């Protein structure tokens, strides 16, 4: 009675006052400690009972002790109890054997669990479901499905266990396949089936199927359950239907009359919908709303808020979020900590990111990957290599994302030797078939000048995507292999792979390096007309520079005037240099005046102007401009590096 009322101290007091205790009394006290969440003391009581042979444990006693082993993960004690059960001849007790089977599953010993399962003479649904659940939680889905198919009459729990297993391992297609099979076998879908089915639809971006399941949920009477609503908000968010997700969220808030303050999962689902669709401002407003509602924020809420700050490049707001994280006790949480490392690193505070990283007690692969990636991007290549060595020394799994970042660092340093070592490491780890890794290796060889190795690797790839084609085209062009670069572009078009802006930038750069004017004009036209791509500033830079260097000054000026970058000083300066090269004083003077009108206060404009006047032989004008520069008090800007050093 005291145990049922959670008065565990009173229960123990009564137990201690009993002069003659029997097996029922001991078993009740052991169960009391399990109910109190103190499995350690429960096992101590069991050992005390057994050690002094005060009473012989029965099936109920053994079952209680096995539950304590499950909670503690004490496999050794569990095996000892198993031996006692066998000595007592209790193997025919199906309930007890199911508890033993469950203990082995929860302690992670599936081989022992399978032996117990095979030894049970009268297996019931609990026996089958316990072992199926064990296989699913360990990701051994083939064994789980094989056992499921042998089950005489799978019940709802059996179906849900397999579906949840496929969802947890990321095999959404199989999860939905079993949902359909469950429906065809006239097994009623319940509140546990729907969230898994919806999660699978979201992962596969199957909006139509998600809507069908939504209708089925409403008809089955599960449409108003907060777990179901959370799953619905999640699937609509992942499929891009943020408005529908928000509608469901608001309807539940209205109908619940504030009780959702305790259902953080629903808030986080809506937060995920905003985050997935890059609605960063809405995400931050929702985080503020959650906090104002009195709901305790968790690692997911903080992580999403930080990601939004990172996407918005709002460092000040990120600092405020960091302060809230620390005061809430999540400063050393490995999930939030990893995102914090990424946040500081992406804003250029690599030392702060490294300091946070070192303080994290548990570092997951996300933290390592984030820091190595940002170090590679920010030019801290030596630090990136140092972190990689630490990962290898700690026997941590180095995935293909980490190796790709390290290869980028090799490209930056032009470190061919290090790059080859990383290449060998990728082969050893089996990453040589990963597209992202192969592309990074090719890029590394190209930037290190090893064109033949890059071409050999590229030719060995069976399925080439746009990124891979763009890399080899740009690399060949940068290494003076313009003919091969353009041949690769033609092969890309014939293979049916659609080029993007980066691809065309590589092609136009190749034409610029080789002075291929007519070819560049053709490619520029194809980019706009055939592939409907809008040229960016970089594309116009290539074209203006190419046309200007080739002497097509009028054509270059016309292209620039008709572009969206009419007021771009850099583009006009490039054209001005071309006027100086070809001695076109008339165009040079006109363009020079236009540049001055665009940025009359920029000293670099006058430096460029003076040099161009000199190249045109307009010495009086060059002298006047230089005199004006001196008057502006910026003489130091005209000095070369050699002059400064001397």
PDB file of N, CA and C in Angstrom, residues 110 114 117 128-154 157-169 171 173-179 181 185:
ATOM      1  N   UNK A 110      22.203  -9.586 -27.888  1.00  0.00           N
ATOM      2  CA  UNK A 110      21.168 -10.205 -28.720  1.00  0.00           C
ATOM      3  C   UNK A 110      21.413 -11.697 -28.930  1.00  0.00           C
ATOM      4  N   UNK A 114      18.587 -14.361 -28.219  1.00  0.00           N
ATOM      5  CA  UNK A 114      18.106 -15.322 -29.218  1.00  0.00           C
ATOM      6  C   UNK A 114      18.092 -16.742 -28.651  1.00  0.00           C
ATOM      7  N   UNK A 117      15.098 -16.990 -26.451  1.00  0.00           N
ATOM      8  CA  UNK A 117      13.896 -17.032 -27.299  1.00  0.00           C
ATOM      9  C   UNK A 117      13.685 -18.427 -27.874  1.00  0.00           C
ATOM     10  N   UNK A 128       8.001 -12.713 -29.102  1.00  0.00           N
ATOM     11  CA  UNK A 128       8.376 -12.317 -30.464  1.00  0.00           C
ATOM     12  C   UNK A 128       8.704 -10.821 -30.525  1.00  0.00           C
ATOM     13  N   UNK A 129       7.852 -10.008 -29.950  1.00  0.00           N
ATOM     14  CA  UNK A 129       8.029  -8.552 -30.059  1.00  0.00           C
ATOM     15  C   UNK A 129       9.292  -8.055 -29.355  1.00  0.00           C
ATOM     16  N   UNK A 130       9.644  -8.692 -28.233  1.00  0.00           N
ATOM     17  CA  UNK A 130      10.849  -8.269 -27.511  1.00  0.00           C
ATOM     18  C   UNK A 130      12.100  -8.455 -28.358  1.00  0.00           C
ATOM     19  N   UNK A 131      12.216  -9.618 -29.002  1.00  0.00           N
ATOM     20  CA  UNK A 131      13.406  -9.884 -29.811  1.00  0.00           C
ATOM     21  C   UNK A 131      13.400  -9.055 -31.095  1.00  0.00           C
ATOM     22  N   UNK A 132      12.231  -8.901 -31.710  1.00  0.00           N
ATOM     23  CA  UNK A 132      12.130  -8.053 -32.909  1.00  0.00           C
ATOM     24  C   UNK A 132      12.556  -6.623 -32.571  1.00  0.00           C
ATOM     25  N   UNK A 133      12.097  -6.131 -31.425  1.00  0.00           N
ATOM     26  CA  UNK A 133      12.465  -4.781 -30.988  1.00  0.00           C
ATOM     27  C   UNK A 133      13.973  -4.670 -30.757  1.00  0.00           C
ATOM     28  N   UNK A 134      14.554  -5.726 -30.202  1.00  0.00           N
ATOM     29  CA  UNK A 134      16.007  -5.716 -29.985  1.00  0.00           C
ATOM     30  C   UNK A 134      16.778  -5.612 -31.287  1.00  0.00           C
ATOM     31  N   UNK A 135      16.389  -6.395 -32.277  1.00  0.00           N
ATOM     32  CA  UNK A 135      17.056  -6.329 -33.581  1.00  0.00           C
ATOM     33  C   UNK A 135      16.882  -4.948 -34.217  1.00  0.00           C
ATOM     34  N   UNK A 136      15.680  -4.390 -34.100  1.00  0.00           N
ATOM     35  CA  UNK A 136      15.414  -3.071 -34.697  1.00  0.00           C
ATOM     36  C   UNK A 136      16.264  -1.985 -34.054  1.00  0.00           C
ATOM     37  N   UNK A 137      16.364  -2.009 -32.729  1.00  0.00           N
ATOM     38  CA  UNK A 137      17.129  -0.968 -32.034  1.00  0.00           C
ATOM     39  C   UNK A 137      18.622  -1.058 -32.328  1.00  0.00           C
ATOM     40  N   UNK A 138      19.099  -2.249 -32.682  1.00  0.00           N
ATOM     41  CA  UNK A 138      20.502  -2.412 -33.061  1.00  0.00           C
ATOM     42  C   UNK A 138      20.721  -2.192 -34.551  1.00  0.00           C
ATOM     43  N   UNK A 139      19.638  -1.872 -35.285  1.00  0.00           N
ATOM     44  CA  UNK A 139      19.753  -1.616 -36.719  1.00  0.00           C
ATOM     45  C   UNK A 139      19.863  -2.871 -37.561  1.00  0.00           C
ATOM     46  N   UNK A 140      19.626  -4.038 -36.963  1.00  0.00           N
ATOM     47  CA  UNK A 140      19.711  -5.305 -37.696  1.00  0.00           C
ATOM     48  C   UNK A 140      18.335  -5.629 -38.293  1.00  0.00           C
ATOM     49  N   UNK A 141      17.972  -4.866 -39.318  1.00  0.00           N
ATOM     50  CA  UNK A 141      16.614  -4.955 -39.862  1.00  0.00           C
ATOM     51  C   UNK A 141      16.359  -6.245 -40.634  1.00  0.00           C
ATOM     52  N   UNK A 142      17.380  -6.827 -41.236  1.00  0.00           N
ATOM     53  CA  UNK A 142      17.183  -8.101 -41.944  1.00  0.00           C
ATOM     54  C   UNK A 142      16.758  -9.189 -40.959  1.00  0.00           C
ATOM     55  N   UNK A 143      17.438  -9.250 -39.807  1.00  0.00           N
ATOM     56  CA  UNK A 143      17.081 -10.237 -38.788  1.00  0.00           C
ATOM     57  C   UNK A 143      15.699  -9.950 -38.215  1.00  0.00           C
ATOM     58  N   UNK A 144      15.387  -8.654 -38.023  1.00  0.00           N
ATOM     59  CA  UNK A 144      14.079  -8.280 -37.479  1.00  0.00           C
ATOM     60  C   UNK A 144      12.953  -8.691 -38.418  1.00  0.00           C
ATOM     61  N   UNK A 145      13.128  -8.426 -39.716  1.00  0.00           N
ATOM     62  CA  UNK A 145      12.089  -8.769 -40.699  1.00  0.00           C
ATOM     63  C   UNK A 145      11.956 -10.280 -40.832  1.00  0.00           C
ATOM     64  N   UNK A 146      13.091 -10.984 -40.809  1.00  0.00           N
ATOM     65  CA  UNK A 146      13.054 -12.448 -40.913  1.00  0.00           C
ATOM     66  C   UNK A 146      12.265 -13.043 -39.750  1.00  0.00           C
ATOM     67  N   UNK A 147      12.484 -12.516 -38.541  1.00  0.00           N
ATOM     68  CA  UNK A 147      11.753 -12.998 -37.370  1.00  0.00           C
ATOM     69  C   UNK A 147      10.281 -12.605 -37.451  1.00  0.00           C
ATOM     70  N   UNK A 148      10.020 -11.404 -37.950  1.00  0.00           N
ATOM     71  CA  UNK A 148       8.643 -10.916 -38.088  1.00  0.00           C
ATOM     72  C   UNK A 148       7.836 -11.820 -39.020  1.00  0.00           C
ATOM     73  N   UNK A 149       8.460 -12.238 -40.107  1.00  0.00           N
ATOM     74  CA  UNK A 149       7.765 -13.085 -41.082  1.00  0.00           C
ATOM     75  C   UNK A 149       7.504 -14.488 -40.543  1.00  0.00           C
ATOM     76  N   UNK A 150       8.291 -14.912 -39.541  1.00  0.00           N
ATOM     77  CA  UNK A 150       8.074 -16.229 -38.936  1.00  0.00           C
ATOM     78  C   UNK A 150       6.999 -16.196 -37.861  1.00  0.00           C
ATOM     79  N   UNK A 151       6.643 -15.005 -37.417  1.00  0.00           N
ATOM     80  CA  UNK A 151       5.678 -14.858 -36.322  1.00  0.00           C
ATOM     81  C   UNK A 151       4.300 -15.335 -36.760  1.00  0.00           C
ATOM     82  N   UNK A 152       3.663 -16.217 -35.978  1.00  0.00           N
ATOM     83  CA  UNK A 152       2.356 -16.769 -36.394  1.00  0.00           C
ATOM     84  C   UNK A 152       1.298 -15.703 -36.652  1.00  0.00           C
ATOM     85  N   UNK A 153       1.129 -14.774 -35.713  1.00  0.00           N
ATOM     86  CA  UNK A 153       0.104 -13.735 -35.855  1.00  0.00           C
ATOM     87  C   UNK A 153       0.651 -12.403 -35.358  1.00  0.00           C
ATOM     88  N   UNK A 154       1.332 -11.655 -36.240  1.00  0.00           N
ATOM     89  CA  UNK A 154       1.869 -10.346 -35.813  1.00  0.00           C
ATOM     90  C   UNK A 154       0.742  -9.419 -35.372  1.00  0.00           C
ATOM     91  N   UNK A 157       1.649  -4.131 -32.257  1.00  0.00           N
ATOM     92  CA  UNK A 157       2.973  -3.812 -31.706  1.00  0.00           C
ATOM     93  C   UNK A 157       4.074  -4.329 -32.634  1.00  0.00           C
ATOM     94  N   UNK A 158       3.885  -5.517 -33.175  1.00  0.00           N
ATOM     95  CA  UNK A 158       4.881  -6.108 -34.071  1.00  0.00           C
ATOM     96  C   UNK A 158       5.073  -5.239 -35.310  1.00  0.00           C
ATOM     97  N   UNK A 159       3.975  -4.856 -35.930  1.00  0.00           N
ATOM     98  CA  UNK A 159       4.052  -4.011 -37.127  1.00  0.00           C
ATOM     99  C   UNK A 159       4.716  -2.666 -36.798  1.00  0.00           C
ATOM    100  N   UNK A 160       4.271  -2.051 -35.718  1.00  0.00           N
ATOM    101  CA  UNK A 160       4.817  -0.738 -35.349  1.00  0.00           C
ATOM    102  C   UNK A 160       6.308  -0.806 -35.037  1.00  0.00           C
ATOM    103  N   UNK A 161       6.736  -1.908 -34.430  1.00  0.00           N
ATOM    104  CA  UNK A 161       8.153  -2.059 -34.091  1.00  0.00           C
ATOM    105  C   UNK A 161       9.019  -2.090 -35.345  1.00  0.00           C
ATOM    106  N   UNK A 162       8.591  -2.858 -36.337  1.00  0.00           N
ATOM    107  CA  UNK A 162       9.354  -2.948 -37.589  1.00  0.00           C
ATOM    108  C   UNK A 162       9.331  -1.612 -38.333  1.00  0.00           C
ATOM    109  N   UNK A 163       8.171  -0.986 -38.384  1.00  0.00           N
ATOM    110  CA  UNK A 163       8.057   0.316 -39.070  1.00  0.00           C
ATOM    111  C   UNK A 163       8.957   1.353 -38.400  1.00  0.00           C
ATOM    112  N   UNK A 164       8.923   1.397 -37.062  1.00  0.00           N
ATOM    113  CA  UNK A 164       9.783   2.334 -36.327  1.00  0.00           C
ATOM    114  C   UNK A 164      11.256   2.017 -36.554  1.00  0.00           C
ATOM    115  N   UNK A 165      11.580   0.727 -36.675  1.00  0.00           N
ATOM    116  CA  UNK A 165      12.961   0.330 -36.927  1.00  0.00           C
ATOM    117  C   UNK A 165      13.473   0.846 -38.249  1.00  0.00           C
ATOM    118  N   UNK A 166      12.684   0.681 -39.302  1.00  0.00           N
ATOM    119  CA  UNK A 166      13.091   1.186 -40.621  1.00  0.00           C
ATOM    120  C   UNK A 166      13.191   2.710 -40.624  1.00  0.00           C
ATOM    121  N   UNK A 167      12.300   3.363 -39.887  1.00  0.00           N
ATOM    122  CA  UNK A 167      12.350   4.829 -39.815  1.00  0.00           C
ATOM    123  C   UNK A 167      13.627   5.297 -39.119  1.00  0.00           C
ATOM    124  N   UNK A 168      14.000   4.603 -38.037  1.00  0.00           N
ATOM    125  CA  UNK A 168      15.178   5.026 -37.269  1.00  0.00           C
ATOM    126  C   UNK A 168      16.478   4.818 -38.035  1.00  0.00           C
ATOM    127  N   UNK A 169      16.534   3.794 -38.916  1.00  0.00           N
ATOM    128  CA  UNK A 169      17.761   3.563 -39.702  1.00  0.00           C
ATOM    129  C   UNK A 169      17.766   4.362 -40.998  1.00  0.00           C
ATOM    130  N   UNK A 171      15.581   4.142 -43.557  1.00  0.00           N
ATOM    131  CA  UNK A 171      15.023   3.468 -44.741  1.00  0.00           C
ATOM    132  C   UNK A 171      13.531   3.779 -44.819  1.00  0.00           C
ATOM    133  N   UNK A 173      11.536   4.276 -47.365  1.00  0.00           N
ATOM    134  CA  UNK A 173      10.761   3.526 -48.367  1.00  0.00           C
ATOM    135  C   UNK A 173      10.238   2.219 -47.782  1.00  0.00           C
ATOM    136  N   UNK A 174      11.108   1.507 -47.061  1.00  0.00           N
ATOM    137  CA  UNK A 174      10.693   0.251 -46.446  1.00  0.00           C
ATOM    138  C   UNK A 174       9.652   0.485 -45.353  1.00  0.00           C
ATOM    139  N   UNK A 175       9.827   1.575 -44.618  1.00  0.00           N
ATOM    140  CA  UNK A 175       8.864   1.894 -43.567  1.00  0.00           C
ATOM    141  C   UNK A 175       7.468   2.073 -44.157  1.00  0.00           C
ATOM    142  N   UNK A 176       7.378   2.836 -45.250  1.00  0.00           N
ATOM    143  CA  UNK A 176       6.074   3.047 -45.894  1.00  0.00           C
ATOM    144  C   UNK A 176       5.534   1.763 -46.511  1.00  0.00           C
ATOM    145  N   UNK A 177       6.433   0.933 -47.004  1.00  0.00           N
ATOM    146  CA  UNK A 177       6.008  -0.359 -47.571  1.00  0.00           C
ATOM    147  C   UNK A 177       5.330  -1.213 -46.508  1.00  0.00           C
ATOM    148  N   UNK A 178       5.888  -1.222 -45.288  1.00  0.00           N
ATOM    149  CA  UNK A 178       5.275  -1.999 -44.208  1.00  0.00           C
ATOM    150  C   UNK A 178       3.991  -1.352 -43.711  1.00  0.00           C
ATOM    151  N   UNK A 179       3.883  -0.031 -43.786  1.00  0.00           N
ATOM    152  CA  UNK A 179       2.621   0.637 -43.427  1.00  0.00           C
ATOM    153  C   UNK A 179       1.512   0.192 -44.377  1.00  0.00           C
ATOM    154  N   UNK A 181       1.490  -2.624 -46.132  1.00  0.00           N
ATOM    155  CA  UNK A 181       1.211  -4.031 -45.854  1.00  0.00           C
ATOM    156  C   UNK A 181       0.324  -4.175 -44.618  1.00  0.00           C
ATOM    157  N   UNK A 185      -3.370  -5.915 -44.511  1.00  0.00           N
ATOM    158  CA  UNK A 185      -3.669  -7.052 -43.637  1.00  0.00           C
ATOM    159  C   UNK A 185      -4.755  -6.710 -42.611  1.00  0.00           C
TER     160      UNK A 185
END
